[in-house]
mmCIF file with all atom_site columns, C-alpha atoms in Angstrom:
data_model
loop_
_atom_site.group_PDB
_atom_site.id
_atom_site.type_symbol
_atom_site.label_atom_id
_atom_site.label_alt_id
_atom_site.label_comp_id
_atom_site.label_asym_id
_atom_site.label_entity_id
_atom_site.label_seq_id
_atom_site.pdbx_PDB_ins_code
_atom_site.Cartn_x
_atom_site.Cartn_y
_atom_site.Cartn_z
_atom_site.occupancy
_atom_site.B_iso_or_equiv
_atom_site.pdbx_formal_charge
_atom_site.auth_seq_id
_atom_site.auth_comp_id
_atom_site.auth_asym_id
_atom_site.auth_atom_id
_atom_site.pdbx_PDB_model_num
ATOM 1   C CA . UNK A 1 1   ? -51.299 11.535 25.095 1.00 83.00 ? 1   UNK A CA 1
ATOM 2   C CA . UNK A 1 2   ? -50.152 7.803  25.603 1.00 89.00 ? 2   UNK A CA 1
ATOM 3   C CA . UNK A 1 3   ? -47.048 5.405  25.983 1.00 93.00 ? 3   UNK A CA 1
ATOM 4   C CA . UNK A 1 4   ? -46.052 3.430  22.858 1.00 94.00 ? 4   UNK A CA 1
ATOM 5   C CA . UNK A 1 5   ? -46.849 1.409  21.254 1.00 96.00 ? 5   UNK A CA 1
ATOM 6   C CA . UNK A 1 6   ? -50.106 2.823  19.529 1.00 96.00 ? 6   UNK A CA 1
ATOM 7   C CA . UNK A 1 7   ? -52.519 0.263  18.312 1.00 96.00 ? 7   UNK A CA 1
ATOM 8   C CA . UNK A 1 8   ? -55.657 -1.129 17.940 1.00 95.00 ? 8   UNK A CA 1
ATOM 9   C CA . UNK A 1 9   ? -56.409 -5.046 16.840 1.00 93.00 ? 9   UNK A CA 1
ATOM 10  C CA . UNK A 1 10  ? -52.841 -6.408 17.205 1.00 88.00 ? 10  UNK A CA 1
ATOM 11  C CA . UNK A 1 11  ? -50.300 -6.123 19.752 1.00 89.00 ? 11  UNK A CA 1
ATOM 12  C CA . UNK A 1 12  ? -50.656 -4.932 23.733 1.00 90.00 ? 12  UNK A CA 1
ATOM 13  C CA . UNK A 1 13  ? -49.696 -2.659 25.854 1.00 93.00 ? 13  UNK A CA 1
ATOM 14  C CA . UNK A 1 14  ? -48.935 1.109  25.543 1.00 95.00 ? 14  UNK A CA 1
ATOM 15  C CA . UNK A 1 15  ? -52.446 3.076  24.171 1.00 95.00 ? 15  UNK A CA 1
ATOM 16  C CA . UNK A 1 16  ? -54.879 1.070  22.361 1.00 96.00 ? 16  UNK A CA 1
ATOM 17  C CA . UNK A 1 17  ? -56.459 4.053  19.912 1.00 96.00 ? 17  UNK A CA 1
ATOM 18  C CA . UNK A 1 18  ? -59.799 2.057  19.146 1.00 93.00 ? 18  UNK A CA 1
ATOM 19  C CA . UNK A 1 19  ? -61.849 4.462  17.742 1.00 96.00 ? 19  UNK A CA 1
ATOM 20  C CA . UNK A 1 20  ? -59.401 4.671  14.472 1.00 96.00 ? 20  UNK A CA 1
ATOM 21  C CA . UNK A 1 21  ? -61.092 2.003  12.758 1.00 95.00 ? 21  UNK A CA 1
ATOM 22  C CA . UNK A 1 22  ? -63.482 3.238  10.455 1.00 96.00 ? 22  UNK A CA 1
ATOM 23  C CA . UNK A 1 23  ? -63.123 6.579  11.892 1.00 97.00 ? 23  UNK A CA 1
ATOM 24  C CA . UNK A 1 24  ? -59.695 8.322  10.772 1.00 97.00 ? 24  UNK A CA 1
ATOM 25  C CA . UNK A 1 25  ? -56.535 6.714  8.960  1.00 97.00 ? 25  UNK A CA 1
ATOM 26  C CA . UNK A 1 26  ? -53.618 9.136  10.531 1.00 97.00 ? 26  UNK A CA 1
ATOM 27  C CA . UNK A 1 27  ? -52.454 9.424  13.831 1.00 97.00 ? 27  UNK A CA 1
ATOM 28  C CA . UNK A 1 28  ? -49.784 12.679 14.938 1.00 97.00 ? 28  UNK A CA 1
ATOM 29  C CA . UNK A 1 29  ? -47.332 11.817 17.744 1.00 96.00 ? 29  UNK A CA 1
ATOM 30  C CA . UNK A 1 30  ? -44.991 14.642 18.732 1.00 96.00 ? 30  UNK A CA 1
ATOM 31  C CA . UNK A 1 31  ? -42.455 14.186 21.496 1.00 95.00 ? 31  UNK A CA 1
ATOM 32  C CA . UNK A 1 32  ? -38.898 15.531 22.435 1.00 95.00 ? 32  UNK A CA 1
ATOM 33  C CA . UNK A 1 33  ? -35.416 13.913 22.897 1.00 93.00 ? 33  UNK A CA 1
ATOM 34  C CA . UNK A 1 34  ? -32.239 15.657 24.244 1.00 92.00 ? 34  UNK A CA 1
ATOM 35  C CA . UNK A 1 35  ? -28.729 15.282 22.918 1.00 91.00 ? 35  UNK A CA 1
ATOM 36  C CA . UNK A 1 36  ? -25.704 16.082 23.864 1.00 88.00 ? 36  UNK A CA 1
ATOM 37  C CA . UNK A 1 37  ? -22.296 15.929 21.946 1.00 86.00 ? 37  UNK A CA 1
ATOM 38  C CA . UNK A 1 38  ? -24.349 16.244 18.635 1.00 88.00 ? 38  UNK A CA 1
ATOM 39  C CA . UNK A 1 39  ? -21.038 16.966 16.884 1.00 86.00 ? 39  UNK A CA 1
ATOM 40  C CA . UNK A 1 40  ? -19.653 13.666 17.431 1.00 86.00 ? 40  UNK A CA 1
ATOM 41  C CA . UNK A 1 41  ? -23.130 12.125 16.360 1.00 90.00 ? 41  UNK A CA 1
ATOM 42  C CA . UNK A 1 42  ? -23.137 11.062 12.772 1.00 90.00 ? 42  UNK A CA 1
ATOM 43  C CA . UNK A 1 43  ? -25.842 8.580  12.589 1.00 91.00 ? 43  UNK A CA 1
ATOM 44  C CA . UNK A 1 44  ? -28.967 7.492  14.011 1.00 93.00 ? 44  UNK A CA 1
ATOM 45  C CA . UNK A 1 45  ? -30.817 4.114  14.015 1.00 94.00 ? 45  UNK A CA 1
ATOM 46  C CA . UNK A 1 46  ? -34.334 4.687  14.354 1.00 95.00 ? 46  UNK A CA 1
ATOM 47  C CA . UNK A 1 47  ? -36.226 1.182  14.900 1.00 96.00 ? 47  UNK A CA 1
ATOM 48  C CA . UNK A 1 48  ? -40.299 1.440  13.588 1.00 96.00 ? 48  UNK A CA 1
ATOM 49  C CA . UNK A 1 49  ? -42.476 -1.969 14.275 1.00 96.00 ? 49  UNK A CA 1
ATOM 50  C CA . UNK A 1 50  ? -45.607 -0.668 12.185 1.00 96.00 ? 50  UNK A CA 1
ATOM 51  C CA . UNK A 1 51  ? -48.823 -1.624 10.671 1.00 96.00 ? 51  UNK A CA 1
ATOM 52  C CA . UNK A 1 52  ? -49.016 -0.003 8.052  1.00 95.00 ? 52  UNK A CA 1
ATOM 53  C CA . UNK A 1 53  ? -46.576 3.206  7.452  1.00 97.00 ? 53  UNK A CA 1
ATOM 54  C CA . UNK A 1 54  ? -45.092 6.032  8.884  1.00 98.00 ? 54  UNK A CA 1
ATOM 55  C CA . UNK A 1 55  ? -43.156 9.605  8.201  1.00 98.00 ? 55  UNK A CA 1
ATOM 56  C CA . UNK A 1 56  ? -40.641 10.730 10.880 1.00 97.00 ? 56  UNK A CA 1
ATOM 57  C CA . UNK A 1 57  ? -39.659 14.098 11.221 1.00 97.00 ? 57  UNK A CA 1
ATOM 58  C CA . UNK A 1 58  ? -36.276 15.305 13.443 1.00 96.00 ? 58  UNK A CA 1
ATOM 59  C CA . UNK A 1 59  ? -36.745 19.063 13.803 1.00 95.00 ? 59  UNK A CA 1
ATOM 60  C CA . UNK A 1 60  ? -38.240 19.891 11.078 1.00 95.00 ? 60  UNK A CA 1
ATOM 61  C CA . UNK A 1 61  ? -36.768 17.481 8.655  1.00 95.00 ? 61  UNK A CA 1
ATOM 62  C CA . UNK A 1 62  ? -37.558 14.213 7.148  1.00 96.00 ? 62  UNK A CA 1
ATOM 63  C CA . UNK A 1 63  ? -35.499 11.472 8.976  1.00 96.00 ? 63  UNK A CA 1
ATOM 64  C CA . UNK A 1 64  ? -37.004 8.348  7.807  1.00 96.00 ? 64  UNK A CA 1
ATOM 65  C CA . UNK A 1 65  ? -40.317 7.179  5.696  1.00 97.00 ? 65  UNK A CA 1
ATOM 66  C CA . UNK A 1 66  ? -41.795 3.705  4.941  1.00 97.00 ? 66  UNK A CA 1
ATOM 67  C CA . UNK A 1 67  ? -45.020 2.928  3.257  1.00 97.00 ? 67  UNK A CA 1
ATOM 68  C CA . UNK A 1 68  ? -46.125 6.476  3.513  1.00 97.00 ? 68  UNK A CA 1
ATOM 69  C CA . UNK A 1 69  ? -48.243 8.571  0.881  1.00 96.00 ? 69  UNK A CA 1
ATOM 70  C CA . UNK A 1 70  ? -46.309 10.991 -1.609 1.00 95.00 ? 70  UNK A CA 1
ATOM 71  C CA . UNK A 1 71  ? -48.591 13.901 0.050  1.00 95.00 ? 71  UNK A CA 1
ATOM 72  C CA . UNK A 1 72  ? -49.002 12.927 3.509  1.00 96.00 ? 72  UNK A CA 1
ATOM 73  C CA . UNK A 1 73  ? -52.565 14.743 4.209  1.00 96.00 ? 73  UNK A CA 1
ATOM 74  C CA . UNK A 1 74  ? -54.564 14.352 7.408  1.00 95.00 ? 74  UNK A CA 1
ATOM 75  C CA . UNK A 1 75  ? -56.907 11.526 5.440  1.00 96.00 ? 75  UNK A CA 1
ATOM 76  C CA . UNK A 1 76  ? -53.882 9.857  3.461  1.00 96.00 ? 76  UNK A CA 1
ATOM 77  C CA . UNK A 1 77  ? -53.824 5.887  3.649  1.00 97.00 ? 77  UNK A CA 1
ATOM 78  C CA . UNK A 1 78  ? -50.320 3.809  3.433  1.00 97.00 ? 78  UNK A CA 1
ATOM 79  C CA . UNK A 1 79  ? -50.218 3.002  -0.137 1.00 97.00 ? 79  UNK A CA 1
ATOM 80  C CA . UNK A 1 80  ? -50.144 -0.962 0.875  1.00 96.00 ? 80  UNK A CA 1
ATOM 81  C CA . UNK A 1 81  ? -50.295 -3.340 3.802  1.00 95.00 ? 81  UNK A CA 1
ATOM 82  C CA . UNK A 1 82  ? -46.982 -4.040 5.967  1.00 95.00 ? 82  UNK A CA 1
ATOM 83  C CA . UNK A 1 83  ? -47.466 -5.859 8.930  1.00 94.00 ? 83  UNK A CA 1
ATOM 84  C CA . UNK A 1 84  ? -46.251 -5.017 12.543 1.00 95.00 ? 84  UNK A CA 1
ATOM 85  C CA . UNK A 1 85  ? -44.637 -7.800 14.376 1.00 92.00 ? 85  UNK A CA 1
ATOM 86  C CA . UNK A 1 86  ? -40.774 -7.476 14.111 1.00 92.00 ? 86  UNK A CA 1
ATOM 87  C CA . UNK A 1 87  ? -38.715 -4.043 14.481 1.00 94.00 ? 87  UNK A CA 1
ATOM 88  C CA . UNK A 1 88  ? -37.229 -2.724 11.079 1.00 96.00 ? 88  UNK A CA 1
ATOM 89  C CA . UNK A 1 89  ? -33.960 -0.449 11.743 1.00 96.00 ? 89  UNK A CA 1
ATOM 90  C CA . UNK A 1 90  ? -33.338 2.303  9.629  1.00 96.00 ? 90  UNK A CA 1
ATOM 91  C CA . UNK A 1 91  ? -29.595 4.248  9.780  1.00 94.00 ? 91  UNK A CA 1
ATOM 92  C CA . UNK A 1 92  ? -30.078 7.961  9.402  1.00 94.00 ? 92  UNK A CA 1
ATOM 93  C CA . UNK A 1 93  ? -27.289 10.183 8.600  1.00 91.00 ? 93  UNK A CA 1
ATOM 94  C CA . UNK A 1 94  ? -27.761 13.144 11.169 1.00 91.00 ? 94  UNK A CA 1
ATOM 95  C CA . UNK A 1 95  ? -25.825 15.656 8.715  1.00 88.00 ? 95  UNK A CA 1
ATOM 96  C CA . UNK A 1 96  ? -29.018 17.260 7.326  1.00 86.00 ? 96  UNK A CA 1
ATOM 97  C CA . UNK A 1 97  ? -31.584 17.097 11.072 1.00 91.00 ? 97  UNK A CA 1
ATOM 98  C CA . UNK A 1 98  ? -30.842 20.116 12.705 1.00 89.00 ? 98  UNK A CA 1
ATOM 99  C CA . UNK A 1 99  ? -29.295 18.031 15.366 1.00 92.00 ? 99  UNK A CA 1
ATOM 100 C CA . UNK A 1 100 ? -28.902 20.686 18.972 1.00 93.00 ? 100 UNK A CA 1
ATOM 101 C CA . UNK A 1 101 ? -27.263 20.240 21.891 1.00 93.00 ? 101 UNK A CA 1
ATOM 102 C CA . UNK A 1 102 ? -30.576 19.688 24.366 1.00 95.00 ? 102 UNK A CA 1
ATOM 103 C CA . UNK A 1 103 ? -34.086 19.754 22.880 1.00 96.00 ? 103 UNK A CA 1
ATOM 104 C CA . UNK A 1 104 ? -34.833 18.676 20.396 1.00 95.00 ? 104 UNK A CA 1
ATOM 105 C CA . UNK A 1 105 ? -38.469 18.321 18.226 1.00 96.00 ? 105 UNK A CA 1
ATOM 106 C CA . UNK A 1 106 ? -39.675 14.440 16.758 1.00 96.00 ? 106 UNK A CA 1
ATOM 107 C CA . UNK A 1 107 ? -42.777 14.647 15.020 1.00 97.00 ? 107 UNK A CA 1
ATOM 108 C CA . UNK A 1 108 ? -44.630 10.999 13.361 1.00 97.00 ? 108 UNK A CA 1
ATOM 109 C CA . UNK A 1 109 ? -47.795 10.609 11.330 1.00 98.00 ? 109 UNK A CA 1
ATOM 110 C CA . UNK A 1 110 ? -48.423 6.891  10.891 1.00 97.00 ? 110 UNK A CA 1
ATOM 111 C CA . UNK A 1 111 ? -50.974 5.795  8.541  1.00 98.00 ? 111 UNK A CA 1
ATOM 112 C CA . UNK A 1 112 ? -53.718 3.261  7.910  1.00 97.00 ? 112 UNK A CA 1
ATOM 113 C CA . UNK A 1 113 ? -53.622 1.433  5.126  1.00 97.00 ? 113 UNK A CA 1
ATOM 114 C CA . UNK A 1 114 ? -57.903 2.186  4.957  1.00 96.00 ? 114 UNK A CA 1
ATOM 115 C CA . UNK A 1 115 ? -60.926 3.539  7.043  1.00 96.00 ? 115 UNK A CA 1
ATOM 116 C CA . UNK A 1 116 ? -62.181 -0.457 7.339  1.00 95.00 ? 116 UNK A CA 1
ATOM 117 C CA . UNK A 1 117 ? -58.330 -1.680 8.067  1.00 96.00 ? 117 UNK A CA 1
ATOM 118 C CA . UNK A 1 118 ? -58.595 -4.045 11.390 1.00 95.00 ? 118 UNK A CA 1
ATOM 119 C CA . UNK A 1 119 ? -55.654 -3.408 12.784 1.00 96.00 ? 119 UNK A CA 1
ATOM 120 C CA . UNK A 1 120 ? -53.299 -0.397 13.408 1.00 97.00 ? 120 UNK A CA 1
ATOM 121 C CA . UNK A 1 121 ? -49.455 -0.632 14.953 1.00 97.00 ? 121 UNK A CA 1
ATOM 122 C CA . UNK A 1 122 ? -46.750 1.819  15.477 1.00 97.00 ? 122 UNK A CA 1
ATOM 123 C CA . UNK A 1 123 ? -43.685 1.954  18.035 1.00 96.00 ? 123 UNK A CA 1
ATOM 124 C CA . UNK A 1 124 ? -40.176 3.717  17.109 1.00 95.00 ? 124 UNK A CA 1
ATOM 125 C CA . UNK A 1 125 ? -37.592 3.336  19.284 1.00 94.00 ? 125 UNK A CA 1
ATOM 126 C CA . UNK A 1 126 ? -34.085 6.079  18.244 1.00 92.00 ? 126 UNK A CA 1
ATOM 127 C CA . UNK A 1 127 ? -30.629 4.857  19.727 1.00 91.00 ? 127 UNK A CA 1
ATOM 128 C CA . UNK A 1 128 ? -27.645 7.250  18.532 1.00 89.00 ? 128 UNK A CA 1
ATOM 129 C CA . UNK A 1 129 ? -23.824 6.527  20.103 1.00 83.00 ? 129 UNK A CA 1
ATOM 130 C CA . UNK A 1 130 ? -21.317 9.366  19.044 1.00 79.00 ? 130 UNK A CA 1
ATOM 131 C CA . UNK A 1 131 ? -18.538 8.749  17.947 1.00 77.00 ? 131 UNK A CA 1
ATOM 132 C CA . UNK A 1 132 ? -14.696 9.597  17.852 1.00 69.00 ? 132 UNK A CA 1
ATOM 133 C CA . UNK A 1 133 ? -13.127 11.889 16.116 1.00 67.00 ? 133 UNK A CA 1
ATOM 134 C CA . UNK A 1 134 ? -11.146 10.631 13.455 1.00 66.00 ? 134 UNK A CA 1
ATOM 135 C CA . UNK A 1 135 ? -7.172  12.101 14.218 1.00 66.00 ? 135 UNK A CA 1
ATOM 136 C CA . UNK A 1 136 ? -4.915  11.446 11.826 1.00 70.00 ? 136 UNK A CA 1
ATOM 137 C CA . UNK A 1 137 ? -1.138  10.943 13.716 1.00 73.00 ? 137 UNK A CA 1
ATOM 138 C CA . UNK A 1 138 ? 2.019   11.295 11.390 1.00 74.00 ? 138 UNK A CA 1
ATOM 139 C CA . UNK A 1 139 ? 4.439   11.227 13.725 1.00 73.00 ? 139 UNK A CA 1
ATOM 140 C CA . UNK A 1 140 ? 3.394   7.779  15.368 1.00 79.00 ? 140 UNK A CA 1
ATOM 141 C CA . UNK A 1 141 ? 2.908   8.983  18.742 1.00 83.00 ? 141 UNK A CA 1
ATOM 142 C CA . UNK A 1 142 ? 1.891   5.501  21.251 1.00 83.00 ? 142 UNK A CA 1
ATOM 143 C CA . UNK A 1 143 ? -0.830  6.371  24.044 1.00 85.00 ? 143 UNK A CA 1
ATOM 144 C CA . UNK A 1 144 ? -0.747  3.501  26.918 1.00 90.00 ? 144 UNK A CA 1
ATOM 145 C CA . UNK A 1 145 ? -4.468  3.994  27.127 1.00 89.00 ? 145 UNK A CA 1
ATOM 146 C CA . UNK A 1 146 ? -7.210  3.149  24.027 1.00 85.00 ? 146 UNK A CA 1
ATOM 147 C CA . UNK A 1 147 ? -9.280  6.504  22.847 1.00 80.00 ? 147 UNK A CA 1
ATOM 148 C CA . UNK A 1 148 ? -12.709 6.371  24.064 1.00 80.00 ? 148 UNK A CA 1
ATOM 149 C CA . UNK A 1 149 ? -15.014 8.348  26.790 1.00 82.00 ? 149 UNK A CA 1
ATOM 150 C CA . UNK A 1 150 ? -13.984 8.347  29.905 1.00 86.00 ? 150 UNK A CA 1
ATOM 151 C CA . UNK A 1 151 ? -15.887 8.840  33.734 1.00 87.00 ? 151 UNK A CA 1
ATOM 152 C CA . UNK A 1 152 ? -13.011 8.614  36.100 1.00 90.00 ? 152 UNK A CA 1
ATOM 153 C CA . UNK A 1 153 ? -9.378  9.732  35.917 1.00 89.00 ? 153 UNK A CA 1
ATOM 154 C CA . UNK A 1 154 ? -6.003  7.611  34.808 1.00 89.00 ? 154 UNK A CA 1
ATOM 155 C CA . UNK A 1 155 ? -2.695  8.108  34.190 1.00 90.00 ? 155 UNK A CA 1
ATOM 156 C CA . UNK A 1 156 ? -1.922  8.456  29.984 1.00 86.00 ? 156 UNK A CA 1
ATOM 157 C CA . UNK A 1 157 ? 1.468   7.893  29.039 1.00 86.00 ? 157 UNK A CA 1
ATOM 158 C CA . UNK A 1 158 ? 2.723   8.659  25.370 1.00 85.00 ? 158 UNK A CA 1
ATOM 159 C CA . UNK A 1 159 ? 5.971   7.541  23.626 1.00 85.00 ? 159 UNK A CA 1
ATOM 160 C CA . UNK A 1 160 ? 7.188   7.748  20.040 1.00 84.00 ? 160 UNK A CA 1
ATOM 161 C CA . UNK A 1 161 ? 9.817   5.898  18.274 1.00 82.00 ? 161 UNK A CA 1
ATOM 162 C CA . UNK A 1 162 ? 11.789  8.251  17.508 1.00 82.00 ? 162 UNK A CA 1
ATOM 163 C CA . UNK A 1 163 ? 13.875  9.499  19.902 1.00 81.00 ? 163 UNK A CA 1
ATOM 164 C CA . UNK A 1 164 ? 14.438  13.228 18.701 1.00 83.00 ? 164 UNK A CA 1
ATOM 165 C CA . UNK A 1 165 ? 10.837  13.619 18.455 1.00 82.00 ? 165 UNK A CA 1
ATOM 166 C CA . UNK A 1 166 ? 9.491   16.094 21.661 1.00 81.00 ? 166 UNK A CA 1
ATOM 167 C CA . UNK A 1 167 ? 5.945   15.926 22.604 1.00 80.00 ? 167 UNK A CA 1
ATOM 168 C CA . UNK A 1 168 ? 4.299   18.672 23.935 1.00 79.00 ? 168 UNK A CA 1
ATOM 169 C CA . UNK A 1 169 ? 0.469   18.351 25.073 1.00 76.00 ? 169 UNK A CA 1
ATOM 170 C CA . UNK A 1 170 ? -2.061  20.909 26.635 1.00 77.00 ? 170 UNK A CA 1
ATOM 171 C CA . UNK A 1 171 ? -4.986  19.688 28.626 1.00 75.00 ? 171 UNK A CA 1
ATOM 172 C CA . UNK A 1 172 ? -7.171  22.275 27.451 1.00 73.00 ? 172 UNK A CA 1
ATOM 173 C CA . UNK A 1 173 ? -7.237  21.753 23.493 1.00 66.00 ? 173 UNK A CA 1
ATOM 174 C CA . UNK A 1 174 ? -5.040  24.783 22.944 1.00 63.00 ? 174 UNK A CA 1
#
């Protein structure tokens, strides 16, 4: 157990893992996130600073992988060196994660580029926004008020330039 980022020989902060060197080349994190509106979700950017490469896994899936091993086994090494040091942001399409409203599962393996490697960096960072849904509006109906997410109440006028045209609205999606 530890707070990101995990390292040895580069870096501070978070949980130094100093017996790696020499000792093992993997390390398995495992945490949970919650969502909520995960229909309206249809991206993630998932931001890895790393020395030397990673797999992430979103429920069960592959989400994103970077310098990893074909067969990622307990003793696999990253196949060459990448250095830690700036963020690198990778846009995930959420169609294929298993994406649930509340919990759900992140699972990493990060790898060592060797047993003798002197250094050792990995923090991930996952930002998602959703977003609207995309309405398509033949009739050219105006709305005094923008379409976005809203936390207090306002008054929504709508209009239409056509003057035979009668809207009719429900406030419960019906």
């Amino acid at each position: 157990k530890g707070k990101a980022p995990f390292r040895y020989g580069n870096g501070t902060g978070g949980t130094e893992v100093a017996d790696m060197q020499n000792s093992y080349t993997t390390l398995y994190l495992r945490s949970t996130f919650i969502c909520s509106g995960r229909d309206l979700i249809k991206e993630m950017t998932i931001t890895t600073d790393y020395d030397d490469g990673f797999i992430i896994w979103v429920n069960g899936t592959v989400a994103v992988r970077d310098n990893a091993p074909v067969i990622p086994l307990y003793n696999s090494t990253a196949p060459s060196n990448h250095e830690s040091g700036t963020g690198v942001a990778f846009t995930v399409s959420t169609g294929a994660l298993n994406l649930v409203d509340g919990i759900n599962y992140i699972a990493v393996q990060g790898f060592n580029v060797s047993l003798a490697s002197t250094d050792f960096y990995l923090d991930i960072e996952i930002h998602a926004e959703r977003n609207l849904p995309q309405l398509t509006d033949p009739a050219g109906i105006g709305f005094s008020v923008q379409s976005g997410f809203f936390d207090t109440p306002f008054d929504l006028f709508l209009s239409s330039a056509d003057p035979s045209l009668q809207i009719t609205y429900t406030l419960d999606g019906s």
